[in-house]
CSV table of C-alpha atoms in Angstrom, one decimal:
chain,number,residue,atom,x,y,z
A,1,UNK,CA,0.0,0.0,0.0
A,2,UNK,CA,1.3,3.4,-0.8
A,3,UNK,CA,2.0,5.5,2.2
A,4,UNK,CA,0.1,8.8,2.1
A,5,UNK,CA,2.6,11.7,2.4
A,6,UNK,CA,0.9,13.6,5.2
A,7,UNK,CA,0.0,10.4,7.1
A,8,UNK,CA,3.6,9.4,7.0
A,9,UNK,CA,4.3,12.7,8.7
A,10,UNK,CA,1.7,11.7,11.2
A,11,UNK,CA,4.0,9.1,12.7
A,12,UNK,CA,3.9,10.1,16.4
A,13,UNK,CA,3.3,13.3,18.2
A,14,UNK,CA,2.3,10.8,20.9
A,15,UNK,CA,6.0,10.4,21.6
A,16,UNK,CA,7.0,7.8,24.2
A,17,UNK,CA,3.3,7.1,24.9
A,18,UNK,CA,2.9,5.6,21.5
A,19,UNK,CA,4.9,2.5,22.6
A,20,UNK,CA,3.5,2.1,26.1
A,21,UNK,CA,3.5,-1.7,26.4
A,22,UNK,CA,4.2,-3.3,29.7
A,23,UNK,CA,7.0,-5.6,28.5
A,24,UNK,CA,7.5,-8.9,26.9
A,25,UNK,CA,9.8,-10.5,29.5
A,26,UNK,CA,12.0,-12.2,26.9
A,27,UNK,CA,15.6,-11.1,26.9
A,28,UNK,CA,16.3,-13.0,23.7
A,29,UNK,CA,18.7,-15.5,25.4
A,30,UNK,CA,20.9,-16.8,22.6
A,31,UNK,CA,23.0,-19.0,24.8
A,32,UNK,CA,26.0,-16.9,24.1
A,33,UNK,CA,25.9,-17.4,20.3
A,34,UNK,CA,25.7,-14.4,18.0
A,35,UNK,CA,22.5,-14.0,16.1
A,36,UNK,CA,21.7,-11.5,13.3
A,37,UNK,CA,18.1,-10.4,12.7
A,38,UNK,CA,17.2,-8.9,9.4
A,39,UNK,CA,14.8,-5.9,9.7
A,40,UNK,CA,13.0,-4.5,6.7
A,41,UNK,CA,11.5,-1.0,7.4
A,42,UNK,CA,10.2,2.0,5.5
A,43,UNK,CA,12.1,5.1,4.7
A,44,UNK,CA,10.1,8.3,4.3
A,45,UNK,CA,12.7,10.6,2.9
A,46,UNK,CA,12.4,14.3,3.4
A,47,UNK,CA,8.6,14.2,3.7
A,48,UNK,CA,8.9,13.7,7.5
A,49,UNK,CA,10.0,16.5,9.8
A,50,UNK,CA,12.5,14.3,11.7
A,51,UNK,CA,14.7,11.6,10.3
A,52,UNK,CA,13.1,8.2,10.9
A,53,UNK,CA,16.3,6.7,9.5
A,54,UNK,CA,18.3,8.2,12.3
A,55,UNK,CA,15.7,7.0,14.8
A,56,UNK,CA,16.0,3.4,13.6
A,57,UNK,CA,19.8,3.6,13.9
A,58,UNK,CA,19.6,5.0,17.4
A,59,UNK,CA,17.1,2.4,18.5
A,60,UNK,CA,19.1,-0.4,17.0
A,61,UNK,CA,22.3,0.8,18.6
A,62,UNK,CA,20.6,1.0,22.0
A,63,UNK,CA,19.2,-2.5,21.6
A,64,UNK,CA,22.5,-4.0,20.6
A,65,UNK,CA,24.2,-2.5,23.6
A,66,UNK,CA,21.8,-4.2,25.9
A,67,UNK,CA,21.8,-7.5,23.8
A,68,UNK,CA,25.4,-7.9,22.7
A,69,UNK,CA,24.7,-11.3,21.1
A,70,UNK,CA,21.9,-10.0,18.8
A,71,UNK,CA,22.8,-7.9,15.8
A,72,UNK,CA,20.2,-6.0,13.7
A,73,UNK,CA,20.7,-5.9,9.9
A,74,UNK,CA,18.5,-2.9,8.8
A,75,UNK,CA,17.3,-2.6,5.3
A,76,UNK,CA,15.4,0.7,4.5
A,77,UNK,CA,13.1,0.8,1.5
A,78,UNK,CA,11.1,3.9,0.3
A,79,UNK,CA,7.6,3.7,1.7
A,80,UNK,CA,6.0,3.4,-1.7
A,81,UNK,CA,8.0,0.2,-2.4
A,82,UNK,CA,7.9,-1.5,1.0
A,83,UNK,CA,5.1,-4.0,0.2
A,84,UNK,CA,6.5,-5.0,-3.2
A,85,UNK,CA,10.0,-5.4,-1.7
A,86,UNK,CA,8.7,-7.6,1.1
A,87,UNK,CA,6.7,-9.8,-1.3
A,88,UNK,CA,9.7,-10.2,-3.6
A,89,UNK,CA,11.9,-11.3,-0.7
A,90,UNK,CA,9.4,-13.8,0.5
A,91,UNK,CA,8.9,-15.2,-3.0
A,92,UNK,CA,12.7,-15.6,-3.3
A,93,UNK,CA,12.9,-17.5,0.0
A,94,UNK,CA,14.7,-14.5,1.7
A,95,UNK,CA,12.0,-13.3,4.1
A,96,UNK,CA,13.3,-10.9,6.8
A,97,UNK,CA,13.0,-11.8,10.4
A,98,UNK,CA,10.9,-8.6,11.1
A,99,UNK,CA,9.2,-6.4,8.6
A,100,UNK,CA,7.1,-3.3,8.4
A,101,UNK,CA,4.3,-3.4,5.9
A,102,UNK,CA,0.6,-2.7,5.2
A,103,UNK,CA,-0.2,-6.3,4.2
A,104,UNK,CA,0.1,-9.3,6.5
A,105,UNK,CA,-2.8,-11.6,5.7
A,106,UNK,CA,-1.3,-13.6,2.9
A,107,UNK,CA,1.8,-14.3,4.9
A,108,UNK,CA,-0.3,-15.4,7.9
A,109,UNK,CA,-2.4,-17.6,5.8
A,110,UNK,CA,0.8,-19.3,4.4
A,111,UNK,CA,1.9,-20.0,8.0
A,112,UNK,CA,5.0,-17.8,7.6
A,113,UNK,CA,4.5,-15.6,10.6
A,114,UNK,CA,4.9,-15.9,14.4
A,115,UNK,CA,1.7,-15.4,16.3
A,116,UNK,CA,1.6,-12.4,18.6
A,117,UNK,CA,1.2,-14.8,21.5
A,118,UNK,CA,4.5,-16.3,20.6
A,119,UNK,CA,6.2,-12.9,20.8
A,120,UNK,CA,4.5,-11.2,23.7
A,121,UNK,CA,3.3,-12.5,27.1
A,122,UNK,CA,-0.4,-12.5,27.9
A,123,UNK,CA,-0.4,-9.3,29.8
A,124,UNK,CA,1.5,-7.4,27.2
A,125,UNK,CA,-0.6,-8.7,24.3
A,126,UNK,CA,-3.7,-7.6,26.3
A,127,UNK,CA,-2.4,-4.1,26.5
A,128,UNK,CA,-3.0,-3.4,22.8
A,129,UNK,CA,-6.1,-1.4,22.0
A,130,UNK,CA,-8.7,-4.1,21.2
A,131,UNK,CA,-9.9,-2.6,17.9
A,132,UNK,CA,-6.3,-2.4,16.5
A,133,UNK,CA,-5.3,-5.9,17.8
A,134,UNK,CA,-8.4,-7.4,16.2
A,135,UNK,CA,-7.6,-5.7,12.9
A,136,UNK,CA,-4.3,-7.6,13.0
A,137,UNK,CA,-6.0,-11.0,13.2
A,138,UNK,CA,-6.4,-13.6,10.6
A,139,UNK,CA,-8.7,-16.5,11.7
A,140,UNK,CA,-9.0,-14.9,15.1
A,141,UNK,CA,-5.3,-15.1,15.7
A,142,UNK,CA,-3.2,-11.9,15.9
A,143,UNK,CA,-0.2,-11.8,13.5
A,144,UNK,CA,-0.1,-8.1,12.6
A,145,UNK,CA,1.4,-5.9,15.3
A,146,UNK,CA,0.0,-2.3,15.2
A,147,UNK,CA,2.7,0.3,14.4
A,148,UNK,CA,2.3,4.0,13.6
A,149,UNK,CA,-1.5,4.1,14.0
A,150,UNK,CA,-4.0,6.9,13.5
A,151,UNK,CA,-7.6,7.8,13.1
A,152,UNK,CA,-9.0,11.0,11.4
A,153,UNK,CA,-11.4,13.7,12.7
A,154,UNK,CA,-13.3,16.5,11.1
A,155,UNK,CA,-11.0,19.5,11.0
A,156,UNK,CA,-12.5,23.0,10.4
A,157,UNK,CA,-11.0,26.4,9.7
A,158,UNK,CA,-12.3,28.7,12.4
A,159,UNK,CA,-11.5,31.9,10.4
A,160,UNK,CA,-13.5,30.7,7.4
A,161,UNK,CA,-16.4,29.5,9.6
A,162,UNK,CA,-16.5,33.0,11.2
A,163,UNK,CA,-16.6,34.6,7.8
A,164,UNK,CA,-19.5,32.4,6.8
A,165,UNK,CA,-21.3,33.0,10.0
A,166,UNK,CA,-21.1,29.4,11.2
A,167,UNK,CA,-20.6,28.9,14.9
A,168,UNK,CA,-19.2,25.4,15.1
A,169,UNK,CA,-18.8,22.0,13.4
A,170,UNK,CA,-21.7,20.1,12.0
A,171,UNK,CA,-23.4,17.4,13.9
A,172,UNK,CA,-25.2,15.7,11.0
A,173,UNK,CA,-24.9,15.5,7.2
A,174,UNK,CA,-27.7,18.0,6.8
A,175,UNK,CA,-25.7,20.5,8.9
A,176,UNK,CA,-22.5,19.6,7.1
A,177,UNK,CA,-24.2,20.5,3.8
A,178,UNK,CA,-25.7,23.8,5.1
A,179,UNK,CA,-22.3,24.7,6.5
A,180,UNK,CA,-20.7,24.0,3.2
A,181,UNK,CA,-23.3,26.1,1.4
A,182,UNK,CA,-22.6,29.0,3.8
A,183,UNK,CA,-18.8,28.6,3.2
A,184,UNK,CA,-19.3,28.7,-0.6
A,185,UNK,CA,-21.5,31.8,-0.3
A,186,UNK,CA,-18.6,33.4,1.7
A,187,UNK,CA,-16.2,32.7,-1.1
A,188,UNK,CA,-14.4,29.6,0.2
A,189,UNK,CA,-12.9,27.7,-2.8
A,190,UNK,CA,-13.5,24.2,-1.3
A,191,UNK,CA,-16.2,24.2,1.4
A,192,UNK,CA,-15.7,20.5,2.2
A,193,UNK,CA,-12.5,18.8,1.1
A,194,UNK,CA,-13.8,15.5,-0.3
A,195,UNK,CA,-10.6,13.4,-0.8
A,196,UNK,CA,-11.5,10.8,-3.3
A,197,UNK,CA,-8.3,11.1,-5.3
A,198,UNK,CA,-6.0,8.1,-5.8
A,199,UNK,CA,-3.8,8.8,-2.7
A,200,UNK,CA,-6.2,7.5,-0.1
A,201,UNK,CA,-9.7,7.4,-1.6
A,202,UNK,CA,-10.5,4.2,0.3
A,203,UNK,CA,-10.2,6.1,3.6
A,204,UNK,CA,-12.4,9.0,2.8
A,205,UNK,CA,-15.1,6.8,1.2
A,206,UNK,CA,-15.1,4.3,4.2
A,207,UNK,CA,-15.5,7.2,6.7
A,208,UNK,CA,-18.7,8.3,4.9
A,209,UNK,CA,-20.0,4.8,4.5
A,210,UNK,CA,-19.5,4.0,8.2
A,211,UNK,CA,-21.4,7.2,9.1
A,212,UNK,CA,-24.4,5.9,7.2
A,213,UNK,CA,-24.2,2.4,8.7
A,214,UNK,CA,-22.4,0.8,5.8
A,215,UNK,CA,-18.8,-0.3,5.1
A,216,UNK,CA,-16.8,-2.4,2.8
A,217,UNK,CA,-17.4,-5.8,4.3
A,218,UNK,CA,-19.7,-7.9,6.5
A,219,UNK,CA,-19.5,-11.1,8.5
A,220,UNK,CA,-19.4,-13.2,5.3
A,221,UNK,CA,-17.0,-11.1,3.3
A,222,UNK,CA,-17.0,-8.1,1.0
A,223,UNK,CA,-20.3,-6.2,0.8
A,224,UNK,CA,-19.8,-3.1,-1.3
A,225,UNK,CA,-23.3,-2.9,-2.9
A,226,UNK,CA,-25.2,-2.8,0.4
A,227,UNK,CA,-28.0,-0.2,0.5
A,228,UNK,CA,-26.2,2.1,2.9
A,229,UNK,CA,-23.2,2.4,0.6
A,230,UNK,CA,-25.3,3.2,-2.4
A,231,UNK,CA,-27.2,5.9,-0.4
A,232,UNK,CA,-23.9,7.4,0.8
A,233,UNK,CA,-22.5,7.9,-2.7
A,234,UNK,CA,-25.9,9.1,-4.0
A,235,UNK,CA,-25.9,11.7,-1.2
A,236,UNK,CA,-22.4,12.8,-1.9
A,237,UNK,CA,-23.1,13.1,-5.6
A,238,UNK,CA,-26.3,15.0,-5.4
A,239,UNK,CA,-26.0,17.0,-2.2
A,240,UNK,CA,-22.3,17.8,-2.0
A,241,UNK,CA,-20.6,17.4,-5.3
A,242,UNK,CA,-23.3,18.6,-7.8
A,243,UNK,CA,-23.9,21.9,-6.0
A,244,UNK,CA,-20.1,22.6,-6.0
A,245,UNK,CA,-19.7,22.2,-2.3
A,246,UNK,CA,-16.7,19.8,-2.6
A,247,UNK,CA,-14.4,21.7,-4.8
A,248,UNK,CA,-13.8,21.5,-8.5
A,249,UNK,CA,-12.7,17.8,-8.9
A,250,UNK,CA,-13.1,15.7,-5.7
A,251,UNK,CA,-12.4,12.5,-7.8
A,252,UNK,CA,-8.8,13.8,-8.2
A,253,UNK,CA,-8.4,15.7,-4.9
A,254,UNK,CA,-6.0,13.6,-2.8
A,255,UNK,CA,-4.9,13.9,0.8
A,256,UNK,CA,-1.6,15.7,0.4
A,257,UNK,CA,-2.9,18.6,-1.7
A,258,UNK,CA,-6.0,18.7,0.6
A,259,UNK,CA,-3.9,19.3,3.7
A,260,UNK,CA,-1.9,22.0,1.9
A,261,UNK,CA,-5.0,23.7,0.7
A,262,UNK,CA,-6.5,23.7,4.2
A,263,UNK,CA,-3.4,25.4,5.5
A,264,UNK,CA,-3.7,28.0,2.8
A,265,UNK,CA,-7.3,28.8,3.8
A,266,UNK,CA,-8.8,27.2,0.7
A,267,UNK,CA,-10.7,24.4,2.4
A,268,UNK,CA,-13.3,25.0,5.1
A,269,UNK,CA,-13.5,21.5,6.6
A,270,UNK,CA,-12.3,18.0,5.9
A,271,UNK,CA,-11.3,14.7,7.4
A,272,UNK,CA,-7.7,14.8,8.6
A,273,UNK,CA,-5.1,13.1,10.8
A,274,UNK,CA,-3.2,14.4,13.8
A,275,UNK,CA,-0.3,15.6,11.7
A,276,UNK,CA,-2.5,18.5,10.7
A,277,UNK,CA,-2.5,19.8,14.3
A,278,UNK,CA,1.3,20.4,14.3
A,279,UNK,CA,1.2,21.8,10.7
A,280,UNK,CA,-1.7,24.2,11.6
A,281,UNK,CA,0.0,25.4,14.7
A,282,UNK,CA,3.2,26.1,12.9
A,283,UNK,CA,1.2,28.1,10.4
A,284,UNK,CA,-0.6,29.9,13.3
A,285,UNK,CA,-3.9,28.9,11.8
A,286,UNK,CA,-7.1,28.9,14.0
A,287,UNK,CA,-8.6,25.5,13.6
A,288,UNK,CA,-10.8,23.1,15.5
A,289,UNK,CA,-11.6,19.4,15.1
A,290,UNK,CA,-14.6,17.3,15.9
A,291,UNK,CA,-15.9,13.7,15.5
A,292,UNK,CA,-17.3,13.0,12.1
A,293,UNK,CA,-21.1,13.0,12.4
A,294,UNK,CA,-23.5,10.1,11.7
A,295,UNK,CA,-25.7,10.8,8.8
A,296,UNK,CA,-28.8,11.7,10.8
A,297,UNK,CA,-27.0,13.4,13.7
A,298,UNK,CA,-27.3,10.6,16.2
A,299,UNK,CA,-23.8,10.9,17.6
A,300,UNK,CA,-20.3,10.4,16.3
A,301,UNK,CA,-19.5,8.0,13.5
A,302,UNK,CA,-17.1,5.1,14.0
A,303,UNK,CA,-13.7,6.5,13.0
A,304,UNK,CA,-11.6,4.8,10.3
A,305,UNK,CA,-8.6,3.0,11.9
A,306,UNK,CA,-5.3,3.1,10.1
A,307,UNK,CA,-2.0,1.4,10.9
A,308,UNK,CA,1.2,0.1,9.6
A,309,UNK,CA,2.0,-3.4,10.8
A,310,UNK,CA,5.0,-5.1,12.1
A,311,UNK,CA,5.3,-8.9,11.6
A,312,UNK,CA,7.9,-11.5,12.5
A,313,UNK,CA,8.6,-14.3,10.0
A,314,UNK,CA,9.3,-17.7,11.4
A,315,UNK,CA,11.6,-19.0,8.6
A,316,UNK,CA,14.8,-18.1,10.4
A,317,UNK,CA,13.7,-19.7,13.7
A,318,UNK,CA,14.6,-16.6,15.7
A,319,UNK,CA,11.5,-16.3,17.8
A,320,UNK,CA,13.2,-15.4,21.1
A,321,UNK,CA,15.4,-12.8,19.4
A,322,UNK,CA,12.5,-11.3,17.5
A,323,UNK,CA,10.5,-11.1,20.8
A,324,UNK,CA,13.4,-9.4,22.5
A,325,UNK,CA,13.7,-6.7,19.8
A,326,UNK,CA,9.9,-6.1,19.7
A,327,UNK,CA,9.8,-5.9,23.5
A,328,UNK,CA,12.6,-3.3,23.4
A,329,UNK,CA,11.0,-1.3,20.6
A,330,UNK,CA,7.7,-1.1,22.5
A,331,UNK,CA,9.1,-0.5,26.0
A,332,UNK,CA,12.6,0.9,26.2
A,333,UNK,CA,12.6,4.7,27.1
A,334,UNK,CA,15.3,5.4,24.6
A,335,UNK,CA,13.6,3.4,21.9
A,336,UNK,CA,10.3,5.2,22.7
A,337,UNK,CA,11.8,8.3,21.3
A,338,UNK,CA,11.5,6.6,17.9
A,339,UNK,CA,8.0,7.8,17.5
A,340,UNK,CA,8.6,11.4,18.7
A,341,UNK,CA,7.7,14.0,16.1
A,342,UNK,CA,6.1,11.5,13.7
A,343,UNK,CA,2.4,12.0,14.6
A,344,UNK,CA,0.9,8.6,15.4
A,345,UNK,CA,-1.3,7.6,18.3
A,346,UNK,CA,-0.7,5.1,21.2
A,347,UNK,CA,-1.5,1.5,20.2
A,348,UNK,CA,-1.9,0.4,23.8
A,349,UNK,CA,-4.1,1.2,26.8
A,350,UNK,CA,-1.1,2.1,29.0
A,351,UNK,CA,0.2,4.4,26.2
A,352,UNK,CA,-3.2,6.1,26.0
A,353,UNK,CA,-3.3,6.6,29.7
A,354,UNK,CA,0.2,8.0,29.7
A,355,UNK,CA,-0.6,10.5,26.9
A,356,UNK,CA,-3.7,11.7,28.9
A,357,UNK,CA,-1.4,12.6,31.8
A,358,UNK,CA,0.6,15.0,29.5
A,359,UNK,CA,-0.9,18.4,29.1
A,360,UNK,CA,1.4,19.1,26.2
A,361,UNK,CA,-0.4,16.3,24.3
A,362,UNK,CA,-3.9,17.6,25.0
A,363,UNK,CA,-4.6,18.2,21.2
A,364,UNK,CA,-4.3,14.5,20.7
A,365,UNK,CA,-6.7,13.4,23.5
A,366,UNK,CA,-9.8,13.3,21.4
A,367,UNK,CA,-8.1,11.3,18.7
A,368,UNK,CA,-6.9,8.8,21.3
A,369,UNK,CA,-10.4,8.6,22.9
A,370,UNK,CA,-12.0,7.5,19.6
A,371,UNK,CA,-9.4,4.8,18.8
A,372,UNK,CA,-11.2,1.9,20.7
A,373,UNK,CA,-14.2,2.5,18.3
A,374,UNK,CA,-12.1,2.4,15.2
A,375,UNK,CA,-13.2,0.3,12.3
A,376,UNK,CA,-10.8,-0.9,9.6
A,377,UNK,CA,-10.5,-1.8,6.0
A,378,UNK,CA,-10.6,-5.6,5.5
A,379,UNK,CA,-6.8,-5.8,6.0
A,380,UNK,CA,-7.2,-9.3,7.3
A,381,UNK,CA,-8.1,-10.5,3.8
A,382,UNK,CA,-5.2,-11.3,1.5
A,383,UNK,CA,-7.3,-10.0,-1.4
A,384,UNK,CA,-7.6,-6.5,0.1
A,385,UNK,CA,-4.6,-4.9,-1.7
A,386,UNK,CA,-6.1,-5.7,-5.1
A,387,UNK,CA,-9.5,-4.6,-4.0
A,388,UNK,CA,-8.1,-1.4,-2.4
A,389,UNK,CA,-6.5,-0.4,-5.7
A,390,UNK,CA,-9.8,-0.8,-7.5
A,391,UNK,CA,-11.5,1.4,-4.9
A,392,UNK,CA,-8.9,4.1,-5.5
A,393,UNK,CA,-9.3,3.9,-9.2
A,394,UNK,CA,-13.1,4.0,-9.3
A,395,UNK,CA,-14.8,5.4,-6.2
A,396,UNK,CA,-14.2,9.1,-7.0
A,397,UNK,CA,-15.8,8.9,-10.4
A,398,UNK,CA,-19.0,7.5,-8.9
A,399,UNK,CA,-19.9,10.9,-7.3
A,400,UNK,CA,-19.1,13.0,-10.4
A,401,UNK,CA,-21.7,14.1,-12.9
A,402,UNK,CA,-21.1,11.2,-15.2
A,403,UNK,CA,-20.9,8.7,-12.4
A,404,UNK,CA,-23.3,5.9,-11.3
A,405,UNK,CA,-22.9,5.0,-7.6
A,406,UNK,CA,-24.9,1.7,-7.9
A,407,UNK,CA,-23.0,0.6,-11.0
A,408,UNK,CA,-19.6,1.5,-9.4
A,409,UNK,CA,-20.4,-0.5,-6.2
A,410,UNK,CA,-21.6,-3.5,-8.2
A,411,UNK,CA,-18.4,-3.4,-10.1
A,412,UNK,CA,-16.3,-3.2,-7.0
A,413,UNK,CA,-18.2,-6.2,-5.6
A,414,UNK,CA,-17.5,-8.2,-8.8
A,415,UNK,CA,-13.8,-7.2,-8.5
A,416,UNK,CA,-13.7,-8.3,-4.9
A,417,UNK,CA,-15.3,-11.6,-5.6
A,418,UNK,CA,-12.8,-12.3,-8.4
A,419,UNK,CA,-9.9,-11.2,-6.2
A,420,UNK,CA,-11.1,-13.6,-3.4
A,421,UNK,CA,-11.4,-16.5,-5.9
A,422,UNK,CA,-7.9,-15.9,-7.2
A,423,UNK,CA,-6.1,-15.1,-4.0
A,424,UNK,CA,-3.7,-17.8,-2.8
A,425,UNK,CA,-1.2,-17.6,0.1
A,426,UNK,CA,2.2,-16.2,-0.6
A,427,UNK,CA,4.8,-19.0,-1.1
């Protein structure tokens, strides 16, 4: 999965709290023999405010000092190529011991990964926020370890709201539409930043569908064409896009340009991740954020949960050493600095509690509070990467003048069915 530029910046304003596990207990006893673990991780280049590469190196150096018989061989790959690189290495029989990726289901189905229970003790495993831990499961067994997690909220530009005479954020879709109309009348270029461009259209679309009681899947598998999803896209097309309340071309409007436009005062409101907090404060922009509303105003919608995943491959037989490194990554105070400045949220209950004790992290509290309610893409299905690409390609056109929501969703269901029938475990 391609990493979204601004979401990659979101990796961890939560700082040390993002890794607040209670400890694994394994010290990776190698019996005095030297063991080298291969670690495949993502490089974000200059898109991130701080150097993640330096943070990996510092973390590894601290780990090796404590565990002199375990060496870490780090391979950094640009984030856009991380999944393809991992898949190629696995196909070639050269799987790393530990990898960062967006896809884990096919490796789990092929029995190539250690279970989380083999890497963490019961207490530690229970500390993971339940919604994120369950998203990492395949067949009710956790294989994907949450890493660099986030959920979005509805950001709004207070200056533009004041200009439009709007007092606060909308609490229903009807209010969202009327707010967008007021913003347009006040001269705002993009009243609502509908991000259905190819960078992360699957996130935006899912947020709206969840708010109407829909979603991409159900208990028996993919369920794109359900009534609630059709109604969602119909509403967006007729009530938001057609009147010009979502900008000129929401089918091509992606996350990175949307964030930039918000900071320039061109977008009145939009779904965004915690990184926008730091960027807005640096720009001295008056903003607010609120939960995304359910369609008919009956409370907050379930937020979309996003996460990178760590996984430990069993081919090398280095379970104890992998467990030792993961325990260090999630618990050591020096290693905890890894997340500082990256913008993600705590993936554990103790981490959330720690963050709530820090007044400097107050802007993140509402994001953290909604994490237990997060709902995810069907990342536990090995067909999801192919289906996700189809969503990115087609979902935006469904809400444009020439689009047909019902036909688009029927087509996505056919694509999903075909992907399911053709998917086989990675070997």
